[in-house]
Coordinates of C-alpha atoms and ligand atoms in Angstrom, one line a residue:
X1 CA 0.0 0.0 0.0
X2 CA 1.0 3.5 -1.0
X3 CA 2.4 6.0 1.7
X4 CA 3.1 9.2 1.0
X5 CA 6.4 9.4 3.2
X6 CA 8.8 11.9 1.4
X7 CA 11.5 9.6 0.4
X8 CA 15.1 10.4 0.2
X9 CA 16.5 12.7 -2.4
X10 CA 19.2 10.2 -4.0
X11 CA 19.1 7.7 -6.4
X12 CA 21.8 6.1 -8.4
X13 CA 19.7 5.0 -11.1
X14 CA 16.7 7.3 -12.4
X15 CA 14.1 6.7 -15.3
X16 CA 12.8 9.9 -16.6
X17 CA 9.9 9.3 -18.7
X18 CA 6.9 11.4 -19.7
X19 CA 4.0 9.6 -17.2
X20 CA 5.3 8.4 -13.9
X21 CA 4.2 4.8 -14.0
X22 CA 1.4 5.3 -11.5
X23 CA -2.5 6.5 -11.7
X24 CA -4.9 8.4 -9.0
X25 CA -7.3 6.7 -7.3
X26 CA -9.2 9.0 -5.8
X27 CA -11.5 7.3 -3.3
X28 CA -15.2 9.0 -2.1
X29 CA -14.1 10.2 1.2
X30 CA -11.4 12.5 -0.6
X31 CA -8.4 10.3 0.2
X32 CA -6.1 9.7 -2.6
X33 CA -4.2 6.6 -3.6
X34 CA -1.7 5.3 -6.1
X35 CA -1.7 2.2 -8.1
X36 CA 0.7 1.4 -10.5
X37 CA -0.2 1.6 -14.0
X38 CA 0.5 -1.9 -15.8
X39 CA 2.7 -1.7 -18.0
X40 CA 6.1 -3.5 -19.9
X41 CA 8.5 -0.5 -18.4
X42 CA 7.4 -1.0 -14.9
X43 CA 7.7 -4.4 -15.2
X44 CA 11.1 -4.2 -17.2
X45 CA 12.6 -1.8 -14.8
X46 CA 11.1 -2.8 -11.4
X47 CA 13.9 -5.2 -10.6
X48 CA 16.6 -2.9 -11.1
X49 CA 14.9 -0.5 -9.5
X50 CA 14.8 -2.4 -6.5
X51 CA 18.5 -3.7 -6.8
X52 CA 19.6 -0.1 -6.6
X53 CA 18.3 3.1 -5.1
X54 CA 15.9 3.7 -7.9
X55 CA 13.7 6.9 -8.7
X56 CA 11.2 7.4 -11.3
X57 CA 10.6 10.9 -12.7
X58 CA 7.8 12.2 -14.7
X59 CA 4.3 14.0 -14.7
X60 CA 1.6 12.2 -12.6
X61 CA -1.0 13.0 -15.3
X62 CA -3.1 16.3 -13.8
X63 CA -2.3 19.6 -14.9
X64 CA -1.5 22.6 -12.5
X65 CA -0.3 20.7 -9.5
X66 CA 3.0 20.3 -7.6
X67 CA 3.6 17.3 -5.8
X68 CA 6.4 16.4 -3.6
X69 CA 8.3 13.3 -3.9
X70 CA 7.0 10.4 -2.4
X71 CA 7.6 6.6 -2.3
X72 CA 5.0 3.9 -4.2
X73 CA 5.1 0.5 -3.4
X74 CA 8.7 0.8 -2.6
X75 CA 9.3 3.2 -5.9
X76 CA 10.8 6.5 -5.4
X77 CA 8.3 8.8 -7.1
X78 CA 9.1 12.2 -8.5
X79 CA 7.0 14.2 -10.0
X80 CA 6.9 16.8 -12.8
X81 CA 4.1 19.3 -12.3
X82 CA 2.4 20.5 -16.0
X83 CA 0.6 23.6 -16.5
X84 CA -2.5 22.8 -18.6
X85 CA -1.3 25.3 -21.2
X86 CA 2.0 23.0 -21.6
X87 CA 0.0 19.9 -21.5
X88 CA -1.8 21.3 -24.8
X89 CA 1.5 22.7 -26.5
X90 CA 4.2 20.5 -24.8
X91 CA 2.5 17.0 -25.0
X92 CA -0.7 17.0 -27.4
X93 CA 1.2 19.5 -29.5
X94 CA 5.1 19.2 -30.0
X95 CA 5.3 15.6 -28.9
X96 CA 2.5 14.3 -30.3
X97 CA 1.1 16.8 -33.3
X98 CA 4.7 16.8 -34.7
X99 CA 7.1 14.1 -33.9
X100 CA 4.5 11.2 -33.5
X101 CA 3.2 12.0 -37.4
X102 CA 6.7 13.4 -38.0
X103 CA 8.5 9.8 -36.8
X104 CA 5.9 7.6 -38.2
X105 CA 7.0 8.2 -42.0
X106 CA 4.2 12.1 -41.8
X107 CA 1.4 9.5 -42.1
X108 CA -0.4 13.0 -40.8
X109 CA 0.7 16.0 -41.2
X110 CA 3.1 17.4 -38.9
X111 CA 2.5 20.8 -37.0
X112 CA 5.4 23.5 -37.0
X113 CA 4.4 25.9 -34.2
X114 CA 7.2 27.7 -32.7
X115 CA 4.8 27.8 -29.1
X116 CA 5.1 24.0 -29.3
X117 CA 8.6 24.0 -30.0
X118 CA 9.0 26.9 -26.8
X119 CA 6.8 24.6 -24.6
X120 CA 8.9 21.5 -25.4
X121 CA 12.4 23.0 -24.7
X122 CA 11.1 24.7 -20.9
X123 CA 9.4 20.9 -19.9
X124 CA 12.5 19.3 -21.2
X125 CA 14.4 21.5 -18.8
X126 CA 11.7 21.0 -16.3
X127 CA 12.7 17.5 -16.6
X128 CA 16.2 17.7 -16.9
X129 CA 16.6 20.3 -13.4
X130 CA 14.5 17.6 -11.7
X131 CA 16.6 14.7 -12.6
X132 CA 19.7 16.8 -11.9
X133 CA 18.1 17.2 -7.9
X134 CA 17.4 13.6 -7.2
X135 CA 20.4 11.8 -8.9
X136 CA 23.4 11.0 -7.1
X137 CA 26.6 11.2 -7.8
X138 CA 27.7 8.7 -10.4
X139 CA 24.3 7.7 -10.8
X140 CA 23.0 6.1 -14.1
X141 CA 19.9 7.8 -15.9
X142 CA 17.9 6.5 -18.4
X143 CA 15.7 9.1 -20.4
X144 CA 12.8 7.8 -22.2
X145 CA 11.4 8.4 -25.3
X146 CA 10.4 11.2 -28.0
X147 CA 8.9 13.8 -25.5
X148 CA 12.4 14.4 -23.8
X149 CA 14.8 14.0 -26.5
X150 CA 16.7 17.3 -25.2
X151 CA 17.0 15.7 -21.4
X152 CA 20.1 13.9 -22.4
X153 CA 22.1 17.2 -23.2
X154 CA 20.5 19.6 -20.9
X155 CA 20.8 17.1 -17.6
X156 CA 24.7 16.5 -19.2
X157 CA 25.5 20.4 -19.1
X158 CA 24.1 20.2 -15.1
X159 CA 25.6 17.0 -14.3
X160 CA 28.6 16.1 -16.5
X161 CA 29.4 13.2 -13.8
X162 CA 26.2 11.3 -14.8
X163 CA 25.5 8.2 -16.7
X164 CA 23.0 8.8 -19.2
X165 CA 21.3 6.3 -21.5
X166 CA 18.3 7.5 -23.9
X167 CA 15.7 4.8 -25.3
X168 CA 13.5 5.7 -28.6
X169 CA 10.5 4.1 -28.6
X170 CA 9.2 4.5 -31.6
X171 CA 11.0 5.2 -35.3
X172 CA 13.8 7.0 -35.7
X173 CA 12.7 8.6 -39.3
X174 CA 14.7 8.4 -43.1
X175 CA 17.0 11.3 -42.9
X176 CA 14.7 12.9 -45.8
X177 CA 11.6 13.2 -43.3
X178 CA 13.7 14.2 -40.4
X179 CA 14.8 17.5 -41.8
X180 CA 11.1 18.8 -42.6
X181 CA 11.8 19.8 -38.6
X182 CA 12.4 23.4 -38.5
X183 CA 14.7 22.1 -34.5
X184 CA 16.1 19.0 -36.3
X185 CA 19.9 19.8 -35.3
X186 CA 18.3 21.0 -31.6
X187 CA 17.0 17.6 -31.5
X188 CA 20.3 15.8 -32.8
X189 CA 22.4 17.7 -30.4
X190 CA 19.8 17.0 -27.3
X191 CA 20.1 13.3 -27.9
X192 CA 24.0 13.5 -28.3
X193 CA 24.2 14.6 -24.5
X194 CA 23.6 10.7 -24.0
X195 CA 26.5 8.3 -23.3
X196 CA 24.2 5.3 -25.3
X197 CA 21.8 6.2 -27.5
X198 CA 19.0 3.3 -27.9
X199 CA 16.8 2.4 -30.8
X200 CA 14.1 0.0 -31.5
X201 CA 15.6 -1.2 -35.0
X202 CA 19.0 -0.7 -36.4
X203 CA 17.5 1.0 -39.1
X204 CA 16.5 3.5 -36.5
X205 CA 20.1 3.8 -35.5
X206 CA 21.3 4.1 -38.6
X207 CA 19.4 7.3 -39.7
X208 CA 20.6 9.1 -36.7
X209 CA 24.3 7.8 -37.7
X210 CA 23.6 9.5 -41.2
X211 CA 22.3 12.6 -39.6
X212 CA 25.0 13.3 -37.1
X213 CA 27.4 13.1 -39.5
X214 CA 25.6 15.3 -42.4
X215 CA 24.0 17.9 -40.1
X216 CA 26.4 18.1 -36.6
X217 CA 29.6 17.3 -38.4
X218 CA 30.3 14.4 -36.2
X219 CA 32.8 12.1 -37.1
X220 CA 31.1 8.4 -36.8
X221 CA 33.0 4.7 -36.7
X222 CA 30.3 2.1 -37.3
X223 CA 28.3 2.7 -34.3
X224 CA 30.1 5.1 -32.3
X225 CA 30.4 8.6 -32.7
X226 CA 33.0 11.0 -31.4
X227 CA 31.5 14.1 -30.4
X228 CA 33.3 17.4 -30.7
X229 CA 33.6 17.3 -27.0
X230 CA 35.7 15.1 -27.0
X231 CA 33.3 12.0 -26.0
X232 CA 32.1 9.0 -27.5
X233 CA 28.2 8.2 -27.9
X234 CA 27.1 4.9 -28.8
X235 CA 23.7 4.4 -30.7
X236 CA 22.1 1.1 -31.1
X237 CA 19.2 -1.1 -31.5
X238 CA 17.5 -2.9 -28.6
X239 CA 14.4 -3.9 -29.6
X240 CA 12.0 -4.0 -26.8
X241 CA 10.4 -7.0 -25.4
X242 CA 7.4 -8.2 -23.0
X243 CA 7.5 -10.4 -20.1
X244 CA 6.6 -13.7 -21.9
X245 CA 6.3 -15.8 -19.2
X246 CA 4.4 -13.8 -16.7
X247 CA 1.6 -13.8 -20.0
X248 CA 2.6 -17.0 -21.2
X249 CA 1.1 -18.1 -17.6
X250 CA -1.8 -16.0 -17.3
X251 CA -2.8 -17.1 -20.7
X252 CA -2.3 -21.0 -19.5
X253 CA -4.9 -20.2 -16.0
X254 CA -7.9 -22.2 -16.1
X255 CA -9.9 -18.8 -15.7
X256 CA -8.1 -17.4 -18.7
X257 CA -9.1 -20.6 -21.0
X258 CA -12.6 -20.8 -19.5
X259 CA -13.3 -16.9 -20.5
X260 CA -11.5 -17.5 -24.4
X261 CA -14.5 -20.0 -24.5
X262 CA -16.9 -17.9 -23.3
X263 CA -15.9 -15.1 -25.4
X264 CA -16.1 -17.6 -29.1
X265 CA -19.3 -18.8 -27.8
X266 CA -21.0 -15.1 -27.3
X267 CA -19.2 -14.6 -30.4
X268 CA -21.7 -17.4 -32.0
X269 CA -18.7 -19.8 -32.1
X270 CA -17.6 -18.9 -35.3
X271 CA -15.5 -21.1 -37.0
X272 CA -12.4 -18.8 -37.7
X273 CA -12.2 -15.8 -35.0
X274 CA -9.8 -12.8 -36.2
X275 CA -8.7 -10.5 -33.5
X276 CA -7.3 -7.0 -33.8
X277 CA -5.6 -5.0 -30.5
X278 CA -4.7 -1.7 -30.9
X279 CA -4.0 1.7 -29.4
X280 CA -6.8 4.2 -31.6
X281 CA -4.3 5.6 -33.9
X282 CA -3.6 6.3 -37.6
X283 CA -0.5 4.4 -37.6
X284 CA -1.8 1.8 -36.9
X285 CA -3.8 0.2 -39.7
X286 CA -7.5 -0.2 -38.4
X287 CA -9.5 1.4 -41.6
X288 CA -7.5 -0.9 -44.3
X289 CA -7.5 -3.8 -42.2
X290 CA -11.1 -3.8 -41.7
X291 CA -11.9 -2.5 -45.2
X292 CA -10.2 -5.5 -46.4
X293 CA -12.0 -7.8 -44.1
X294 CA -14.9 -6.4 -45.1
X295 CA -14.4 -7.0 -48.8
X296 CA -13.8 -10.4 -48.3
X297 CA -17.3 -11.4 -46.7
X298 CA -18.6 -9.2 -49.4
X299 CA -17.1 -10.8 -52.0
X300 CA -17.8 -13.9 -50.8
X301 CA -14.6 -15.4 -50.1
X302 CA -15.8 -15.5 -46.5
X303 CA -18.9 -16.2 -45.0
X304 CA -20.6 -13.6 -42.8
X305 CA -22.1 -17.0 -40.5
X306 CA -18.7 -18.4 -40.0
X307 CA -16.3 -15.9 -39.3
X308 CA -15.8 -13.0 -37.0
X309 CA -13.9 -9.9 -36.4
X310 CA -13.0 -8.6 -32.9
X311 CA -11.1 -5.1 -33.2
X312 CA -10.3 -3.4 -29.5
X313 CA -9.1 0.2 -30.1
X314 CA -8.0 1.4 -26.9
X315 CA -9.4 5.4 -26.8
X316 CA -6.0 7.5 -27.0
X317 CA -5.2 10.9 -27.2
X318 CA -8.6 12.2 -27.6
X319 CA -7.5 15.8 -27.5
X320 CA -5.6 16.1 -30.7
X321 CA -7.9 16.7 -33.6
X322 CA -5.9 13.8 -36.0
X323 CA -7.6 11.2 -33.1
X324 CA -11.0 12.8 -33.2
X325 CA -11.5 12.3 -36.9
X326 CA -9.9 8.8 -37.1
X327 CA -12.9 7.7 -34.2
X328 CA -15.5 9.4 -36.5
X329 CA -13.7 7.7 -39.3
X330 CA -14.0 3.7 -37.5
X331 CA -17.6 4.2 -36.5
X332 CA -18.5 5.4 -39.8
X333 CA -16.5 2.3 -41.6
X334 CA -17.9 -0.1 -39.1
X335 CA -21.5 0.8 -39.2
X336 CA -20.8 0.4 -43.3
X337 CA -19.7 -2.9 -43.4
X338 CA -21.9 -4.2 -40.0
X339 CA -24.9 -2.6 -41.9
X340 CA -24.1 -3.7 -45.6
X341 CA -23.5 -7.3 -44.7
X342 CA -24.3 -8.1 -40.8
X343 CA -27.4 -10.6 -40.5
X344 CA -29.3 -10.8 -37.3
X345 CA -26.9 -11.6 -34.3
X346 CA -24.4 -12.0 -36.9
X347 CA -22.2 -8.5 -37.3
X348 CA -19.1 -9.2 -38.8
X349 CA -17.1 -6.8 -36.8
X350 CA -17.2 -6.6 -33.2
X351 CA -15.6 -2.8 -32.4
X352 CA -14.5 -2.3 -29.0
X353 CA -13.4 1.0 -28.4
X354 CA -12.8 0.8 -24.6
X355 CA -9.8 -0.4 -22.5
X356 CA -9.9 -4.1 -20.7
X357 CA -7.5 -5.3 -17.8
X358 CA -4.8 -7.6 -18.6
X359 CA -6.3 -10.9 -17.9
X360 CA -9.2 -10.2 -20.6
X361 CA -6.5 -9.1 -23.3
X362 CA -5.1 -13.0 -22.6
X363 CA -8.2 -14.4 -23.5
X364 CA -9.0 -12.3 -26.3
X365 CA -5.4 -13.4 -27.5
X366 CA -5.8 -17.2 -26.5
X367 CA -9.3 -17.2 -28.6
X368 CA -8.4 -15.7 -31.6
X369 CA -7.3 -17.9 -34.7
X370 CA -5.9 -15.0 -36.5
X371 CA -3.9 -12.1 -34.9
X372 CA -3.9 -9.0 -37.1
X373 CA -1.4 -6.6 -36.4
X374 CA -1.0 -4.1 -39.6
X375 CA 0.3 -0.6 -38.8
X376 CA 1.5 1.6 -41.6
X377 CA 4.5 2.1 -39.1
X378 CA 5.4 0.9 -35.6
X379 CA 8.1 1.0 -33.6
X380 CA 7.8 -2.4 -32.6
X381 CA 4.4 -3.6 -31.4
X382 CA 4.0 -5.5 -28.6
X383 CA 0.6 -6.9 -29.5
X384 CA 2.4 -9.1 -32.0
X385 CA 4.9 -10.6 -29.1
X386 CA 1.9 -10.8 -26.7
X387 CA -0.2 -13.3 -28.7
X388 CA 2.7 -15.2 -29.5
X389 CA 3.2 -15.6 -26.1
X390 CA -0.4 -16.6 -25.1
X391 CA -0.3 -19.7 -27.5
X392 CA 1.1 -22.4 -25.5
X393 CA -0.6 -24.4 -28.2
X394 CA 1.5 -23.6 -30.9
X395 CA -1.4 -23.1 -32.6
X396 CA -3.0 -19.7 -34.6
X397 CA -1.4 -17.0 -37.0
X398 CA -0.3 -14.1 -36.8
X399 CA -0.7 -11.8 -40.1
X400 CA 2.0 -8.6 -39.5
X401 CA 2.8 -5.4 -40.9
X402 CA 6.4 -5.5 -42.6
X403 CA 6.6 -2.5 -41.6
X404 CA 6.3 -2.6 -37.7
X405 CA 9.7 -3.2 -35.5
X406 CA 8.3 -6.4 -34.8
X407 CA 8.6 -8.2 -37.9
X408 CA 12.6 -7.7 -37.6
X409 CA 12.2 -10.8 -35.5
X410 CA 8.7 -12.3 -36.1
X411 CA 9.8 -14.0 -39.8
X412 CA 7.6 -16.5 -39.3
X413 CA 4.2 -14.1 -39.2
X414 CA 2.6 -14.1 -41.9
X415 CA 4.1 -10.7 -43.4
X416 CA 1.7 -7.9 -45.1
X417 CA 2.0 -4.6 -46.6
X418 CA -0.5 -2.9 -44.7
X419 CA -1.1 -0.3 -47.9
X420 CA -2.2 -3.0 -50.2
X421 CA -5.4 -4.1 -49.3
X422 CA -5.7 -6.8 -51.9
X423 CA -2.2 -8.3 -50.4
X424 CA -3.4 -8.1 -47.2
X425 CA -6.5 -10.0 -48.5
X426 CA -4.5 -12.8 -49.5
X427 CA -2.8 -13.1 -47.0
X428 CA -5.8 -13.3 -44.0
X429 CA -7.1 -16.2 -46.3
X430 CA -3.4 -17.7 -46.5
X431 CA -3.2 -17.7 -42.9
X432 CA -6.8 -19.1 -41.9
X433 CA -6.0 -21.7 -44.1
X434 CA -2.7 -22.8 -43.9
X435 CA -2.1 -26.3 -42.0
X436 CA -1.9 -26.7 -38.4
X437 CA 1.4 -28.4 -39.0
X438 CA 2.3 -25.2 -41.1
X439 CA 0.9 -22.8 -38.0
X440 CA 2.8 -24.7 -35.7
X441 CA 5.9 -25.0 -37.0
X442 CA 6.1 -21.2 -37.8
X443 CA 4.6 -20.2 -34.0
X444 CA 7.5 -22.6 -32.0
X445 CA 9.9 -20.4 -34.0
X446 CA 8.3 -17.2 -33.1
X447 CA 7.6 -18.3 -29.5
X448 CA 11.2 -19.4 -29.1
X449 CA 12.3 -15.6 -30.1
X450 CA 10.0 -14.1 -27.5
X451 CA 10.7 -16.4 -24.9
X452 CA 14.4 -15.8 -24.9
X453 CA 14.6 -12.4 -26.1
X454 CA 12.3 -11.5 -23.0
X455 CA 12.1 -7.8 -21.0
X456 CA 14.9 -8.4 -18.3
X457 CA 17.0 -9.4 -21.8
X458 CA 16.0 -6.0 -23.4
X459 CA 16.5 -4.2 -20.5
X460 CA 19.9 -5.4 -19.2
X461 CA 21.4 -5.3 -22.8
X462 CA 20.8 -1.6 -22.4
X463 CA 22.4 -1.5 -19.4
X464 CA 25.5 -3.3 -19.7
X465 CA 26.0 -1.3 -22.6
X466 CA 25.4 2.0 -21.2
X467 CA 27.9 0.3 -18.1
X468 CA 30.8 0.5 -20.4
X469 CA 30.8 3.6 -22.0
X470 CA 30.7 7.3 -20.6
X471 CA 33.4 8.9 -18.4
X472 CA 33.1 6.8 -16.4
X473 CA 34.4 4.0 -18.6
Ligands
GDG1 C1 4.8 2.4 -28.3 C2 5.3 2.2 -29.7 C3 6.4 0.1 -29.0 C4 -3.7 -2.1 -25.6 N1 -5.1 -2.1 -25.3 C5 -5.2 -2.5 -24.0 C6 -3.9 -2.9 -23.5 N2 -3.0 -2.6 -24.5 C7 -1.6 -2.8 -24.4 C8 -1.1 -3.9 -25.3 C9 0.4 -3.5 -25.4 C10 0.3 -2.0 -25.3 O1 -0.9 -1.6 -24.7 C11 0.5 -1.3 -26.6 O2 1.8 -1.4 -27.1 P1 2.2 -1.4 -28.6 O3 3.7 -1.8 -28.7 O4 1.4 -2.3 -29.3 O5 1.9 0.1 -29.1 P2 2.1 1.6 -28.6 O6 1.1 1.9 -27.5 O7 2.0 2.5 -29.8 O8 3.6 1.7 -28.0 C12 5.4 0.7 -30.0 C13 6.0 0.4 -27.6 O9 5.8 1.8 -27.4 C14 7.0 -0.1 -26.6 O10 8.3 0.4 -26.9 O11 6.3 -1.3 -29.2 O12 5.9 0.6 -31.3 O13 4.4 2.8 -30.6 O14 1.1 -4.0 -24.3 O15 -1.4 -5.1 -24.7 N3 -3.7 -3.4 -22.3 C15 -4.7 -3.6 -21.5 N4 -6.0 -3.2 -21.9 C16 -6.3 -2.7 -23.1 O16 -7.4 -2.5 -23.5 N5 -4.6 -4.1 -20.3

């Protein structure tokens, strides 16, 4: 249980990341709680959290409010206050109005606002001055993601003793996209202040190679790059993972495999059940995949009695105008095709638009007989890893966007080009109807990768890198 003792004012390893990993509970008689938030980097980094004096820094999600410090389930908490005017400009604007459509190959359009840009640089110093306060001497600091890419070299220039490690978590963009950014060198020098800069794919890595060199004038040496400083920054992929066993488990219970039944059965027990799990966002695929479900059952090539369609879409960043019209967008397609070719108690596409807890997302995974994971660009995707990991079975198929992170390691899938509907077509039917020896034999491959390639691996990679280089080194 949460107390809200002030905790100490050291650490000697920090996560800085945009959300603290916690949420409010705010109970009837006033009292306030915190729970933490599930979630693959809690569970990644709660073990080496533990092992050292570990703090957390980041916004605990409401806007004009300081907090103090305080300790969560043994977590040292330490939060960033946002003004509600920075929330709109610093987090619905700069991070995710320009670099989200800006990193996912300007699958939007990307907003230029220079009050963005000015909200961005005064959090990321926000940031920065409170990671400077709570890290020890010597302490290692790993900054998180696209919202504080100018932590690493503003947190360097207040603490040049430090350790710092910076993790991407979604694409690093072609070198062509990149330098539409009217800040693009801002942003190469903020990530530079890192010791180890870490990417989801090598590709990733690779465009920031090109562009340090081309832009800063860096001298690079396959993955290392000597700064004008006079230090050496390391960029590389780590492609992040999920805790396969913990799901692998949960997916095994006997609760889990008596609500997967349930689920087909108030599904109508159809005979193939396709499954899609995603954040609602326009990278991620969900009008051509359904579109292309839908044509199939129109065309015949499925029938509307037989098969089903369950699409969560997690509700996500509801502010920004871009996630407003892609809802109005996926009720609109789904009442088309339910309309056009439902029967009674028959609609081909179940649409979910709500958020479930963890042990309903295994049985949604353990029922389904095709996982469809199609974004026009990802990161990585830990949907695809998830149902892998819930089919103990060996059993099902997983149909996957070439162009998500994921696919670097999921060969086996059953590989798509999420723009061409007619491929992707195919290659539902190809996967429904391949052999279970087929299915099989590609999901102990895939399984094997998850398994072994697991979160402590991702996360400790990082860290034994970022051990060895720096000053410190
Ligand atoms: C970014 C990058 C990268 C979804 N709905 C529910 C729910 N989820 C969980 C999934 C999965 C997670 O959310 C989504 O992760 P993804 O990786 O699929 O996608 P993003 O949110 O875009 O994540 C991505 C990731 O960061 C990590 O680096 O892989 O490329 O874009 O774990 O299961 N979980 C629960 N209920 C839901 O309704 N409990």
């Amino acid at each position: 249980t949460p107390d809200s003792a002030k905790s100490k004012a050291t650490a000697s390893f920090v996560v800085v990341a945009n959300r603290l990993p916690v949420d409010r509970i705010e109970h009837p008689d006033g009292s306030v709680d915190w729970r933490t938030s599930p979630g693959g980097l809690v569970t990644a980094f709660e073990p080496v959290m533990r092992r050292h004096d570990g703090a957390w820094v980041g916004w605990h999600g409401a806007p004009d409010e300081e907090l103090e410090p305080f300790d969560n389930d043994g977590l040292q908490l330490v939060p960033v206050p946002l003004a509600a005017q920075e929330i709109e400009d610093y987090y619905e604007g700069f991070s995710n109005g320009t670099l989200w459509p800006l990193y996912h190959d300007v699958i939007a359009t990307p907003g230029f606002h220079r009050e963005w840009w000015e909200a961005y640089v005064l959090v990321n110093q926000r940031f920065a001055d409170r990671t400077a306060a709570v890290a020890e001497q010597g302490a290692v600091v790993w900054v998180q993601d696209y919202q504080l890419q100018l932590v690493p070299a503003m947190l360097r220039k207040l603490r040049p003793d430090l350790r710092i490690g910076f993790f991407l978590h979604i694409p690093f963009p072609p070198t062509e996209l990149f330098q539409q950014l009217p800040w693009r060198d801002q942003i190469l020098e903020g990530l530079l202040g890192a010791d180890l800069v870490g990417f989801q794919v090598s590709g990733g890595a690779q465009n920031f190679l090109r562009l340090v060199r081309a832009r800063l004038r860096q001298e690079t040496h396959r993955d290392e790059i000597r700064t004008s400083d006079g230090r050496t920054v390391l960029a590389r992929s780590y492609p992040i993972a999920i805790d396969a066993k913990e799901l692998n488990d949960l997916a095994a219970s006997e609760p889990v495999a008596t609500r997967a039944a349930e689920i087909r059965h108030d599904l109508g027990d159809p005979d193939v059940l396709f499954l899609g799990v995603d954040r609602l966002d326009y990278t991620k695929g969900l009008l051509a995949r359904l579109e292309a479900f839908g044509e199939l059952i129109e065309d015949g090539t499925l029938d509307v009695e037989k098969v089903a369609f369950v699409q969560v879409a997690t509700p996500s960043r509801e502010r920004v105008e871009e996630y407003r019209q892609l809802r109005d967008e996926m009720d609109r397609l789904v009442g088309r095709i339910n309309g056009d070719i439902g029967r009674i108690g028959r609609p081909p596409i179940t649409y979910l638009h709500a958020s479930y807890p963890r042990d309903e997302m295994a049985a949604l995974y353990r029922a389904a007989d095709v996982m469809v994971v199609t974004p026009l660009r990802d990161g990585m995707n830990l949907v695809a890893k998830e149902y892998v990991a819930c089919r103990q079975a060996d059993d099902g198929a997983l149909v996957l966007s070439e162009f998500a992170g994921a696919a670097r390691e999921l060969r086996q899938a059953y590989l798509v080009n999420p723009y061409d509907v007619n491929g992707m077509k195919d290659k539902l039917i190809e996967a429904m109807n391949d052999s279970a020896r087929n299915k099989a034999r590609r999901m102990k491959v895939m399984r094997r990768q998850v398994a072994e390639h697991d979160i402590d691996h991702w996360a400790s990679a990082f860290l034994d890198d970022l051990g060895r280089t720096g000053p410190h080194a």
